[in-house]
Each structure stands twice: as C-alpha cells, then as structure tokens.
C-alpha cells in the first residue's frame, strides 16, 4: 500500500489517532464509534502502536490542528443533493478553501475515508469521494484506496454497508500497523471482543423533585427540552430552533379501492407559532413520540419505571465521581419516549456484545442465550444479525424480550439504545403573504409493511402523526423544526427568495416538476407560493410550470386534487407548455389539465405495443409514460426556454426511469444519439438544472 513508502518516519513514537464522522441519521457515527473501540482494543494488546484514539463529529474537531496529526480516519454519509451532513459542513467549507496550498498542506498526514450511501441515489457516496480526493490533493497519504473498499452500500445484499466495511477495516488496521511500526495485521485478538468495557454513560436514579416543583406541575415541553439537552448529540444540532408545534388538523386524503391493499395518506397541519418561516422546498423535521405502552414495556423489562428521575453524565475513565446533582435530573419516561428509540430501531452489533456479558438470573437457557448473543455480536455472525435484526426491524425491546436472561443495567440500556432520529417531511404549503402564518401542511403516507418473516412493521413517525388528535391538549404537541430542503428551487427570482440561507438562486422562469405519490408535496408548496405571487403581478408573464404526478387511481389516490384543478383552471403558470399531468398506474392512463385547454386524457398502450421504451411497464401508466406523452412540452420548457427539472419521491427505480424519460424526450426532439443525450443530462445536473430529492 501507499502508506508503506514513508511509514518509517512515524514509527518512533506511538501515534494519536482521530476518528472523525459526518453523520445525519447516526449510522456513520455508529461505525466511527465501533472503529474507535477496535483501535483501542488493538492498541491494548500491542497490535497497534497507538497512544490514544478519539472519536468526534467533524464540526467538533479543530480542523486547524489537522496538519499536526499523523493519522486521521473519516466516516461520512451523503445527504440531499450530494451535500455533507449537518455536523460536517463547517469542516468541509474550511477544507475547500482555495487558499490552502495543494500537495503541501497535509504532508505528514495518513488518512482513510469510509462512505455510507445508497446506490439507488444518483449522487451515491459523493461526499466520501470528494473528501478522499480533497485530502489527497492537499498532500495527505491514503492508507486504504477509495475503490473497491471504501464505499459502503446500504443496498448490498446480506449485510448492507457491512459487506464493504469489514474488508475496509481489515485493510485499514493492517496499514495502520505498518505506519505505526507494529507487527501483524493490526486486528485485536478474538478474546478482546468478550472483554468488559466501561459504560460511556453514567445514569444515577435520584428522588423525584420536591413537592410543588417539576414532579407535581409537570410540563411535558419543558421536560422534553431538558432531555434533549441532557442527551445532546448530532441528532439535535438543529434543536436550537426546536419548537413544540400544535396539531391544527389531521385528515385522511387517500382511500383504497375494492380489492386493493389499504393505503393511508394524511394531510397534517401543524401550527409552529409566530416567527416560524419556511420557503418552498423546505422540510419539517419531526421528532416522533413512541407509544407510552411500549415505553412502559421497555422500562419494565430493564426493571425501571416511567416516573423515575435520573441524572445523566459521562462514564469517564473510572475515577471517583461526585454525587449526582438533583437539579440536573430528567424524567426517565420522557427521556425514552422522545430521545431514545427503544421500540422501533434495530440495535447495532455492539448491543449483543454487551448484552452477552449481562446474562444471569438463573434461567434454564442462560448458556444458550449467551452463546447466541456472542455470535450475533461478532463479525462471524454478521449474516445472522442481518437476518434476525436488520431485515426484520427488531427493536431493542423485542431483542430483550427474545433473550429473557439478559439483565441489562440502566446505564447500558440507555447507552445502547439508538438515538431517536427526527424524520423529515417536505412542507406542502406556502406561508401567507405577510409571512406570519405559522401553520405548515405536511403530506404524510403512513408506513406499514410486512417483513420477509411476515412481521407487521409500522413507521414510527408516520403512525405517531396519524394517531394525533387536534385539540387533545399536551398530547397534540409535536416537537419539530424547519430545515432547508435539498431541492434548490431556482424558479423563484432572487429578489423574492433572498440569498441569506445559501440556497441556489436561478434565472429560470419555467420548470418541470415530477413528484409521484407524496413526492408531490414540495411542488404543491411551490405552486401555492407562485400563484400567490402571480396574483400580485410578481411573476414573469412567460413563467410556466409543468407538473407530473403519479398515483394508483384517480379515485381515492389523487392527492390535493382540488388544489391542482383550481391551479390548472385559473393560473397562467399552467398554460401550455405548462400544466398538470396525473399518471394513474392501475388505470393505464393519464389526465392532463391546463388553463385554456381543459382536460385531456392520455391513453395507455395496449399490451405488446411496439416501440415501448425500456423504462416502461406493460399495462401500467407511470410518470415516465406521461413525460413521453408530453415530450414536446418538456422539450420546450427545458431546452428552448432554459428551464429546470426537479424530481421528488421514493428512491429506487423511479429516479432512474424519470431521468431516462427526460433524456428521451429532449434527445428525441433534438435528434441526439444516446451518448449525446447522456452528455446533455450530465450538463443539466452539473449546472443544477436537474435535481433529485429521493428517500428510501
């Protein structure tokens, strides 16, 4: 490896290693923390000559000290339109400064990068790729090549990103052994995995606050805020703008037809109060609340009660600790319900490593359970862990119920629970003209599916929103905050949108908007905003938007139907080449609405029709088929008028099919070859005139 060329100069003294992560949902942080544990174990057994190893978020790291480091390891995910995670943005901006000299800024640094991504996204692992290249350009020496080892794919069969991660870790530790002058492959011995480690969290149960104080006059919002502050971490970096919104309305929007699977889509309106502000394309980050009965079941399983109060602290290095400060106590039930995901998210492999050390109580299956837990916590058990836990979405609570001999202490139960991650929902309404409307609308599809073993799984946040009732007091409070969306909707003029938040300001007066299912939400917000501006004469007369929406059937699935019909009837934005086009997949037809043109039915193709594009499916009519049927208007908006294309919806095949349909529509009209059409699309993407926001 390249690291062997200059390793000798770093072998005199044990090294300090920095493990740094950029994590949006917690996965990259979990990988980084587990890597730190492996490095510390290897150092303890002399497999690596490492003095210390730290692990922290990239924005918590003093980037100006990077040239003084010998070894730095980076674990990062990719968000939005190829953007770095929130807790990496400051670090990345500094690293991209043009004033940093190439090849001489980091001459003594050895580094490695591991990326976590989903290969169904167009910009798969682009942040890890850019980081690897930038560090190399600045003169750092890679310890592990980017390809084929350093990019983890959540879509990989049997293990997701672990399929690449395990091989990458082996290569990294072997390279670190050479750099630090240690012998062997750098891996910790097998017995190290069974060693007890100090819990990183201290949890002390204290008496309830004195009568007449917090325990009696319990304020859910105040206590939840205390819990967020006590737990800290990357998930709550945006909590400075956290507000407890009030549910204003909750209405069903979709209904299943006879013979079809039930489908529940809700129009949820949340009042965020005065001062709330958002723009089209922004999202509302919602902190879900776990069901109280499941929270109680988890606490009962670990021998605790929801009404207990605890003081949290750092586990430290085992030195003497003082008495816990009762004024810092938090309500245990609120902590679990709003901050720690004990009843929905699957635990990591480290959970099983630790749990195997707390098997006890005299059960008849103790030995069998201990052996199985050890297996699930080790690398050799990766496939079994994926089958049992990850694929089946078994929660921490369910795992503890499956292993009744485990007697997990409170501090370990809290430390091993995944953080409760906020869920983002595209806002589907515009603010009013004065900017003082605090109620934002969400279009929420309630998640419900069966696993391969026929276990029924409900989406935590969507189910929570479904079950909320307006006017129910504290129970209708929703912790949330507005986040900038990943779509940079450049159709808005700079004077109206502003540039303070760094989003893209475009010059286009036209756009093609493609939003199947709930992907239509950000485009409804945009249309709502533009029609308000149009009523005041603040939109160019030649401005047009062509909206493509896909659903199963016109009856029961046509989301926001009245809104779109009104737009197509009254707004000049919807004159041709603009309009609204709905594709009804189960009915094998589409419907086009445009001002001045009325409604036109777009017929599907009969089975066996010739010339069917490769991205279509016989007897189903999807948005890509509607795009082909409206190819002349797509060509005029994108090519002749210089408009942009925005796509939102589920990840997987849809974004690929839509891209192929746009390429075919423009390439066909221009007479482009396949290679020329692909080059045209890449140019749209590089100029940010083609953007995709997709979610799993």
XYZ file of C-alpha atoms in Angstrom:
696
model
C 0.000 0.000 0.000
C 0.953 3.623 -0.430
C 1.299 4.058 3.312
C 4.423 1.901 3.391
C 6.508 4.396 1.394
C 7.078 6.838 4.240
C 5.945 4.911 7.292
C 9.379 4.751 8.885
C 9.368 8.408 9.932
C 6.254 7.814 12.098
C 7.402 4.654 13.897
C 9.491 6.234 16.640
C 6.605 7.082 18.966
C 3.070 5.737 19.458
C 0.591 7.778 17.480
C -2.537 9.733 18.325
C -5.447 8.701 16.102
C -8.513 10.832 15.356
C -11.682 9.089 14.168
C -13.982 11.760 12.727
C -17.524 11.356 11.448
C -20.109 13.256 9.444
C -23.462 11.703 10.292
C -27.022 12.758 9.513
C -29.039 9.859 10.927
C -26.495 8.235 13.254
C -25.227 5.375 11.055
C -21.843 6.957 10.327
C -21.453 7.833 13.997
C -22.117 4.213 14.987
C -19.474 2.992 12.517
C -16.953 5.552 13.822
C -17.544 4.679 17.458
C -17.192 0.959 16.769
C -13.974 1.617 14.834
C -12.581 3.540 17.811
C -13.326 0.553 20.065
C -11.478 -1.785 17.701
C -8.450 0.528 17.519
C -8.321 0.838 21.321
C -8.520 -2.950 21.702
C -5.733 -3.445 19.179
C -3.578 -0.881 20.973
C -4.210 -2.530 24.342
C -2.909 -5.847 23.035
C 0.056 -4.290 21.239
C -1.332 -4.889 17.757
C -1.077 -1.143 17.035
C 1.378 1.402 18.438
C -1.283 3.963 19.314
C -1.099 6.296 22.309
C -4.724 7.435 22.175
C -7.778 7.375 19.931
C -10.539 9.970 19.954
C -13.899 9.970 18.179
C -15.933 13.091 17.449
C -18.080 14.824 14.872
C -16.119 16.657 12.186
C -17.516 20.058 13.160
C -16.466 19.448 16.779
C -12.887 18.840 15.643
C -10.442 21.745 15.425
C -9.629 21.500 11.724
C -6.645 23.838 12.110
C -4.861 21.055 14.048
C -5.212 18.568 11.189
C -1.681 19.290 9.807
C -0.282 18.329 13.231
C -1.941 14.900 13.159
C -0.328 11.714 11.963
C -3.411 9.538 11.431
C -6.990 10.701 10.789
C -9.849 8.408 9.814
C -13.073 9.777 8.320
C -16.511 8.148 8.203
C -19.222 10.096 6.389
C -22.595 9.812 4.729
C -24.126 11.895 1.913
C -27.317 13.948 2.175
C -29.574 15.932 -0.126
C -28.101 16.917 -3.488
C -24.696 15.444 -2.687
C -24.332 17.627 0.412
C -22.263 16.848 3.519
C -24.123 16.003 6.748
C -25.033 18.913 9.014
C -22.249 18.146 11.503
C -19.618 18.229 8.749
C -20.484 21.408 6.843
C -18.140 23.763 8.726
C -15.212 21.335 8.384
C -15.864 20.858 4.673
C -16.052 24.592 3.964
C -12.676 25.084 5.630
C -11.102 22.167 3.769
C -12.292 23.571 0.423
C -10.632 26.966 0.878
C -8.739 27.984 -2.231
C -6.015 29.497 -0.045
C -4.885 26.028 1.098
C -1.795 25.077 -0.943
C -2.046 21.848 -2.893
C 0.276 18.924 -2.034
C 1.880 20.761 0.892
C -0.987 21.491 3.322
C -1.074 17.979 4.844
C 2.297 16.403 4.018
C 2.590 14.287 7.187
C -0.971 13.039 7.471
C -2.050 9.458 6.823
C -5.782 9.161 6.272
C -8.595 6.795 5.364
C -12.186 7.517 4.323
C -15.231 5.268 4.545
C -18.503 6.375 2.978
C -22.010 5.176 3.753
C -24.526 5.522 0.957
C -27.359 4.027 -1.039
C -26.508 3.092 -4.628
C -30.063 3.841 -5.772
C -29.353 7.565 -5.319
C -27.856 9.486 -8.262
C -25.054 11.003 -6.128
C -24.076 7.788 -4.392
C -21.390 8.397 -1.747
C -20.296 11.616 -3.444
C -19.240 13.278 -0.160
C -16.821 10.440 0.681
C -15.435 10.572 -2.862
C -14.876 14.339 -2.697
C -13.335 14.161 0.782
C -10.913 11.417 -0.267
C -9.815 13.397 -3.334
C -9.500 16.705 -1.476
C -7.284 15.212 1.250
C -5.107 13.594 -1.396
C -4.842 16.895 -3.287
C -3.701 18.615 -0.084
C -0.816 16.174 0.250
C -2.158 13.568 2.682
C -1.269 9.900 2.176
C -4.187 7.433 1.837
C -3.904 4.227 3.849
C -6.724 2.427 2.009
C -7.649 3.074 -1.655
C -11.063 4.547 -2.328
C -12.043 1.711 -4.656
C -13.048 -1.003 -4.222
C -13.020 -0.978 -0.401
C -14.037 2.418 0.951
C -17.661 2.849 -0.168
C -20.410 1.048 1.742
C -23.746 0.420 0.021
C -26.920 0.057 2.094
C -28.423 -1.806 -0.879
C -25.765 -4.515 -0.822
C -27.333 -7.943 -0.197
C -26.617 -9.727 3.074
C -25.361 -7.065 5.393
C -25.720 -3.696 3.657
C -22.686 -1.469 4.188
C -21.038 -4.099 6.420
C -20.194 -6.087 3.281
C -17.595 -3.444 2.412
C -16.929 -2.164 5.941
C -15.413 -5.370 7.312
C -12.932 -5.617 4.432
C -12.107 -1.924 4.743
C -11.435 -2.217 8.486
C -9.075 -5.167 7.900
C -7.144 -3.203 5.286
C -7.090 -0.098 7.483
C -5.778 -1.871 10.593
C -3.094 -3.657 8.560
C -1.995 -0.330 7.070
C -2.040 1.361 10.488
C 0.166 -1.425 11.851
C 2.752 -0.666 9.175
C 2.534 3.086 9.697
C 2.941 2.797 13.486
C 5.642 0.135 13.324
C 3.588 -2.679 14.911
C 3.782 -6.312 13.898
C 0.961 -8.347 12.412
C -2.300 -7.303 10.784
C -3.345 -4.791 13.462
C -6.563 -6.613 14.363
C -7.446 -7.164 18.028
C -7.353 -10.799 19.193
C -10.684 -12.681 19.292
C -10.775 -12.699 23.100
C -10.836 -8.872 23.110
C -14.474 -8.853 21.948
C -15.577 -10.559 25.163
C -13.799 -8.152 27.493
C -15.923 -5.933 29.680
C -15.707 -2.257 28.827
C -16.704 0.707 30.906
C -20.098 2.142 30.003
C -19.683 5.523 28.266
C -22.749 6.840 30.100
C -23.466 7.230 33.800
C -27.116 7.158 34.885
C -27.993 7.781 38.528
C -31.555 7.360 39.784
C -32.445 10.212 42.166
C -35.553 11.111 44.185
C -38.283 12.980 42.374
C -38.114 16.783 42.598
C -39.589 18.255 45.730
C -43.395 18.620 46.000
C -44.646 21.785 44.393
C -41.922 21.701 41.750
C -41.400 19.855 38.477
C -42.712 16.477 39.647
C -46.117 17.924 40.505
C -46.505 20.709 37.943
C -45.205 18.508 35.141
C -44.599 20.410 31.911
C -44.061 17.963 29.044
C -42.481 20.538 26.741
C -40.048 21.772 29.397
C -39.072 18.240 30.445
C -38.575 17.099 26.845
C -36.272 20.058 26.252
C -34.283 19.073 29.353
C -33.949 15.553 27.955
C -32.728 16.810 24.570
C -30.139 18.969 26.319
C -29.015 16.201 28.700
C -28.530 13.663 25.938
C -27.028 16.043 23.362
C -25.513 14.562 20.203
C -25.645 15.124 16.479
C -29.354 14.383 16.103
C -30.257 17.560 17.977
C -27.887 20.048 16.359
C -30.902 21.786 14.884
C -32.715 21.855 18.225
C -31.749 25.489 18.768
C -34.797 26.187 16.604
C -36.819 23.353 18.126
C -40.401 24.280 18.813
C -43.357 22.320 20.118
C -45.937 22.814 17.407
C -49.635 22.234 17.910
C -51.620 19.908 15.686
C -54.159 22.030 13.826
C -55.747 19.340 11.647
C -55.300 15.703 10.666
C -57.355 14.438 7.729
C -57.219 11.336 5.526
C -56.517 12.007 1.836
C -56.393 8.573 0.203
C -58.636 5.554 0.287
C -58.164 2.047 -1.070
C -60.434 0.769 -3.793
C -62.070 -2.650 -3.558
C -59.531 -5.441 -3.924
C -56.533 -3.216 -3.221
C -54.262 -3.024 -0.200
C -55.261 -0.280 2.238
C -53.312 2.951 1.889
C -53.365 5.793 4.369
C -52.147 9.252 3.340
C -52.822 12.136 5.705
C -52.991 15.895 5.372
C -51.431 17.015 8.645
C -51.291 20.692 9.571
C -49.006 21.772 12.424
C -49.050 25.273 13.879
C -45.445 26.244 14.621
C -46.371 29.550 16.216
C -45.279 33.074 15.469
C -41.890 33.572 13.901
C -41.821 30.286 12.023
C -40.533 30.712 8.476
C -40.044 28.413 5.511
C -39.722 28.531 1.742
C -40.881 26.107 -0.982
C -38.708 23.004 -0.886
C -38.073 23.194 2.862
C -38.865 20.312 5.198
C -40.205 19.950 8.702
C -38.047 17.754 10.938
C -40.462 15.992 13.293
C -39.397 14.225 16.479
C -41.688 11.203 16.804
C -43.062 10.088 20.140
C -43.079 6.388 20.984
C -46.268 4.827 22.279
C -46.440 5.035 26.060
C -47.396 1.367 26.470
C -44.265 0.295 24.582
C -42.099 2.701 26.584
C -43.532 1.197 29.775
C -42.857 -2.328 28.462
C -39.203 -1.452 27.794
C -38.690 0.128 31.217
C -40.391 -2.801 32.906
C -38.063 -5.168 31.015
C -34.977 -3.426 32.472
C -36.543 -3.131 35.926
C -37.275 0.595 35.898
C -40.396 2.776 35.950
C -41.520 5.608 33.711
C -41.940 8.073 36.600
C -38.378 7.742 37.870
C -35.876 10.588 37.592
C -32.246 10.162 36.502
C -29.121 12.268 36.240
C -27.004 11.548 33.160
C -23.270 12.010 32.958
C -20.132 10.884 31.154
C -18.943 7.413 32.114
C -15.435 8.837 32.407
C -12.326 6.783 32.973
C -13.437 5.042 36.123
C -12.160 7.662 38.545
C -14.076 8.935 41.546
C -17.292 10.710 40.708
C -19.228 13.056 42.922
C -22.844 12.818 43.998
C -25.315 13.435 41.155
C -26.832 16.903 41.079
C -30.633 16.517 41.554
C -31.231 19.812 39.749
C -29.994 18.105 36.548
C -32.455 15.221 36.843
C -34.620 14.326 33.850
C -37.836 12.355 33.705
C -36.991 8.806 32.612
C -40.246 8.151 30.753
C -39.891 11.390 28.760
C -36.243 10.612 28.001
C -37.125 7.239 26.479
C -40.212 8.490 24.698
C -38.628 11.467 22.920
C -34.874 10.791 22.766
C -34.055 7.059 22.665
C -35.550 4.639 20.159
C -36.140 1.520 22.231
C -39.247 0.313 20.410
C -38.594 0.831 16.693
C -34.957 0.960 15.515
C -32.816 -2.210 15.414
C -29.777 -2.218 17.731
C -26.186 -2.460 16.447
C -23.924 -5.470 16.821
C -22.267 -3.852 19.864
C -25.584 -4.226 21.709
C -25.257 -8.004 21.519
C -21.599 -7.939 22.574
C -22.531 -6.075 25.742
C -25.753 -7.991 26.377
C -23.847 -11.293 26.400
C -21.970 -10.086 29.498
C -25.167 -9.499 31.465
C -26.812 -12.890 31.083
C -27.911 -14.030 34.535
C -30.835 -14.680 36.811
C -30.701 -18.469 36.819
C -32.724 -19.111 33.659
C -32.530 -22.583 32.146
C -31.384 -21.223 28.766
C -28.634 -18.921 30.034
C -25.758 -20.688 28.314
C -27.629 -20.963 25.028
C -28.615 -17.290 25.091
C -25.106 -16.150 25.990
C -23.638 -18.144 23.104
C -26.179 -16.773 20.612
C -25.651 -13.186 21.780
C -21.887 -13.534 21.378
C -22.389 -14.908 17.892
C -24.655 -12.003 16.879
C -22.142 -9.507 18.260
C -19.150 -10.828 16.332
C -18.139 -10.498 12.724
C -18.772 -14.177 12.055
C -22.418 -13.590 12.901
C -22.995 -10.673 10.509
C -25.334 -12.640 8.224
C -27.374 -13.959 11.147
C -27.581 -10.473 12.643
C -28.814 -9.079 9.334
C -31.457 -11.814 9.027
C -32.603 -11.663 12.656
C -32.379 -7.967 13.414
C -31.794 -5.606 10.497
C -34.016 -7.144 7.819
C -36.770 -7.899 10.327
C -36.530 -4.473 12.022
C -36.388 -5.982 15.507
C -36.223 -3.265 18.117
C -34.151 -3.151 21.299
C -37.299 -4.047 23.245
C -38.009 -7.082 21.051
C -34.401 -8.282 21.297
C -34.520 -8.061 25.095
C -37.810 -9.955 25.089
C -36.243 -12.674 22.920
C -33.373 -13.047 25.422
C -35.076 -13.021 28.844
C -31.875 -13.994 30.702
C -30.268 -10.615 29.939
C -30.268 -8.309 32.978
C -29.139 -5.039 31.420
C -28.218 -2.207 33.832
C -29.917 1.135 33.298
C -26.809 2.986 32.107
C -26.067 0.330 29.482
C -29.719 0.217 28.384
C -29.631 3.976 27.777
C -26.186 3.932 26.146
C -27.041 1.100 23.743
C -30.424 2.431 22.596
C -30.236 4.113 19.178
C -30.962 7.823 19.314
C -34.486 8.679 18.250
C -33.927 10.324 14.872
C -36.155 13.142 13.633
C -37.978 12.407 10.382
C -38.124 14.983 7.605
C -41.348 15.707 5.730
C -41.464 18.088 2.788
C -43.730 21.022 3.588
C -46.615 21.126 1.127
C -47.950 24.626 1.762
C -46.627 28.158 1.348
C -46.566 30.808 4.014
C -49.077 33.572 3.638
C -48.203 36.884 2.039
C -47.285 38.567 5.316
C -45.067 35.702 6.478
C -46.909 35.362 9.804
C -48.735 32.158 9.062
C -47.253 29.611 11.430
C -49.236 26.553 10.328
C -47.499 24.350 7.771
C -49.047 21.444 5.912
C -47.478 18.001 5.549
C -48.498 15.206 3.178
C -47.793 12.043 5.179
C -48.007 8.473 3.885
C -48.448 6.141 6.849
C -45.791 3.417 6.623
C -46.999 -0.124 7.155
C -45.445 -3.245 5.667
C -44.634 -6.887 6.334
C -41.116 -8.242 6.678
C -39.928 -11.394 4.896
C -40.964 -13.334 8.025
C -44.448 -11.734 7.861
C -43.929 -9.485 10.859
C -46.020 -6.327 10.546
C -43.978 -3.133 10.877
C -45.396 0.345 11.329
C -43.455 3.519 10.635
C -42.775 5.185 13.968
C -43.225 8.822 12.969
C -45.972 8.453 10.361
C -48.015 6.292 12.743
C -47.464 8.796 15.535
C -48.757 11.628 13.337
C -51.694 9.505 12.184
C -52.811 8.899 15.766
C -52.604 12.513 16.926
C -55.891 14.297 17.532
C -56.255 18.049 17.245
C -57.371 19.784 20.432
C -56.247 16.996 22.764
C -54.030 19.254 24.900
C -50.463 18.157 25.643
C -50.959 15.028 23.571
C -51.160 17.034 20.337
C -47.783 18.743 20.843
C -45.234 17.963 18.099
C -41.507 18.682 18.648
C -40.259 19.939 15.290
C -38.157 22.489 13.443
C -37.867 23.741 9.867
C -34.854 22.578 7.854
C -33.667 23.801 4.486
C -34.695 21.330 1.825
C -32.225 19.690 -0.514
C -34.048 20.935 -3.636
C -32.825 24.399 -4.653
C -35.911 25.644 -6.439
C -34.345 28.217 -8.749
C -37.577 29.241 -10.489
C -38.077 31.880 -7.793
C -36.392 35.206 -8.501
C -33.585 36.353 -6.246
C -35.488 39.432 -5.132
C -38.333 37.329 -3.808
C -36.408 34.382 -2.392
C -33.341 36.072 -0.930
C -29.861 34.594 -0.632
C -29.218 34.616 3.095
C -29.549 30.874 3.583
C -27.171 29.891 0.772
C -29.711 28.194 -1.464
C -29.381 28.363 -5.221
C -30.885 31.368 -6.965
C -31.792 30.573 -10.556
C -32.843 32.624 -13.539
C -35.331 30.116 -14.931
C -38.899 31.221 -15.418
C -40.020 27.668 -16.228
C -39.646 24.256 -14.638
C -40.699 20.636 -14.988
C -41.731 19.186 -11.618
C -42.003 15.410 -11.194
C -43.475 14.141 -7.914
C -45.097 10.688 -7.773
C -47.017 9.907 -4.579
C -46.077 12.093 -1.621
C -43.186 13.418 -3.713
C -45.737 15.973 -4.911
C -45.540 17.785 -1.540
C -42.691 20.277 -2.226
C -44.162 21.090 -5.630
C -47.558 21.865 -4.141
C -45.769 24.316 -1.817
C -44.021 25.865 -4.826
C -47.230 26.141 -6.862
C -49.016 27.598 -3.833
C -46.283 30.218 -3.449
C -46.057 31.089 -7.153
C -49.791 31.508 -7.585
C -49.804 33.910 -4.622
C -47.053 35.935 -6.322
C -48.926 35.752 -9.611
C -51.995 37.304 -8.004
C -49.816 40.324 -7.133
C -48.236 40.530 -10.580
C -44.794 39.477 -9.369
C -44.251 36.592 -11.776
C -42.934 36.891 -15.322
C -45.700 36.600 -17.906
C -43.915 33.761 -19.693
C -43.371 31.741 -16.499
C -44.641 28.155 -16.757
C -44.579 25.022 -14.621
C -45.344 21.546 -15.928
C -46.196 19.248 -13.023
C -46.199 15.431 -13.275
C -47.902 13.465 -10.502
C -48.289 9.696 -10.257
C -50.647 7.550 -8.205
C -52.563 4.301 -8.486
C -56.007 5.577 -9.421
C -57.903 8.818 -9.917
C -60.482 7.860 -7.326
C -59.021 7.693 -3.844
C -55.354 8.426 -4.650
C -55.395 11.830 -6.360
C -53.623 13.883 -3.664
C -54.621 17.551 -3.393
C -56.919 17.122 -6.399
C -59.000 20.257 -5.801
C -55.887 22.407 -5.458
C -54.406 21.220 -8.753
C -57.707 21.541 -10.632
C -58.069 25.119 -9.407
C -54.494 25.966 -10.437
C -54.985 24.491 -13.916
C -58.223 26.400 -14.336
C -57.130 29.828 -13.060
C -53.339 30.269 -13.223
C -51.388 31.319 -16.309
C -48.465 29.344 -14.896
C -50.415 26.290 -16.073
C -50.915 27.406 -19.688
C -49.123 25.269 -22.244
C -46.341 24.290 -22.300
C -47.177 24.227 -18.584
C -49.960 22.269 -16.936
C -50.674 19.473 -14.510
C -50.422 15.844 -15.618
C -51.523 12.896 -13.464
C -50.490 9.321 -14.306
C -52.825 6.619 -12.968
C -50.798 3.417 -12.970
C -53.628 0.979 -12.182
C -55.905 2.528 -14.802
C -53.254 2.602 -17.548
C -53.992 6.196 -18.472
C -53.180 9.768 -17.609
C -55.012 13.068 -17.299
C -53.660 16.437 -18.398
C -55.068 19.689 -17.040
C -54.027 23.059 -18.480
C -55.523 26.538 -18.494
C -57.287 27.233 -21.741
C -57.009 23.601 -22.837
C -59.396 21.959 -20.397
C -58.679 18.331 -19.617
C -57.151 15.774 -21.956
C -56.973 12.030 -21.382
C -53.601 10.403 -22.096
C -54.257 6.829 -23.122
C -52.049 3.940 -22.066
C -50.596 1.455 -24.511
C -52.083 -1.969 -25.168
C -50.049 -4.967 -24.121
C -47.483 -5.901 -26.749
C -47.326 -2.419 -28.292
C -44.240 -1.819 -30.368
C -41.717 0.878 -29.608
C -42.349 0.721 -25.867
C -39.472 2.495 -24.042
C -37.297 0.207 -21.941
C -38.129 2.068 -18.735
C -41.894 1.470 -19.004
C -44.007 -1.442 -17.871
C -46.783 -3.013 -19.928
C -50.316 -2.266 -18.739
C -49.139 0.280 -16.163
C -49.023 4.025 -16.732
C -46.320 5.791 -14.738
C -44.989 9.348 -14.693
C -42.297 8.376 -17.195
C -45.036 7.401 -19.659
C -46.758 10.742 -19.071
C -43.439 12.529 -19.686
C -43.124 10.749 -23.020
C -46.697 11.689 -23.936
C -45.870 15.353 -23.173
C -42.367 15.264 -24.654
C -42.917 18.345 -26.856
C -43.776 20.489 -23.836
C -40.914 19.016 -21.794
C -38.535 19.854 -24.646
C -39.828 23.409 -24.918
C -39.564 24.121 -21.175
C -36.146 22.551 -20.608
C -34.334 23.134 -23.894
C -35.974 26.071 -25.632
C -36.801 28.097 -22.504
C -33.797 27.016 -20.394
C -35.945 25.668 -17.559
C -35.017 23.249 -14.797
C -36.221 19.764 -13.838
C -36.962 18.848 -10.217
C -37.794 15.294 -9.132
C -39.018 14.187 -5.694
C -40.232 10.829 -4.409
C -39.157 7.364 -3.396
C -35.634 6.177 -4.135
C -35.092 3.064 -6.177
C -36.133 2.729 -9.794
C -38.293 5.859 -10.100
C -35.486 8.481 -10.293
C -33.661 6.396 -12.897
C -36.799 5.940 -15.002
C -37.686 9.625 -14.855
C -34.164 10.631 -15.882
C -34.335 8.234 -18.835
C -37.723 9.665 -19.838
C -36.458 13.267 -19.737
C -33.380 12.274 -21.757
C -35.592 10.509 -24.325
C -37.996 13.454 -24.569
C -35.257 16.017 -25.199
C -32.909 13.738 -27.127
C -35.700 12.574 -29.414
C -36.765 16.112 -30.283
C -33.144 17.172 -30.832
C -32.175 14.069 -32.781
C -29.423 13.257 -30.268
C -27.649 9.926 -30.046
C -27.773 8.006 -26.771
C -24.300 9.282 -25.835
C -25.226 12.870 -26.722
C -28.442 12.664 -24.699
C -26.456 11.376 -21.714
C -23.982 14.252 -22.053
C -26.921 16.679 -22.200
C -28.324 15.256 -18.932
C -24.940 15.440 -17.207
C -24.721 19.102 -18.195
C -28.158 19.737 -16.684
C -27.046 18.036 -13.469
C -23.731 19.871 -13.218
C -25.486 23.224 -13.679
C -28.088 22.153 -11.072
C -30.889 22.422 -13.604
C -31.671 18.778 -12.879
C -32.124 17.926 -9.200
C -33.489 14.912 -7.362
C -34.719 14.569 -3.791
C -35.359 10.903 -3.067
C -35.893 8.927 0.102
C -35.967 5.238 0.981
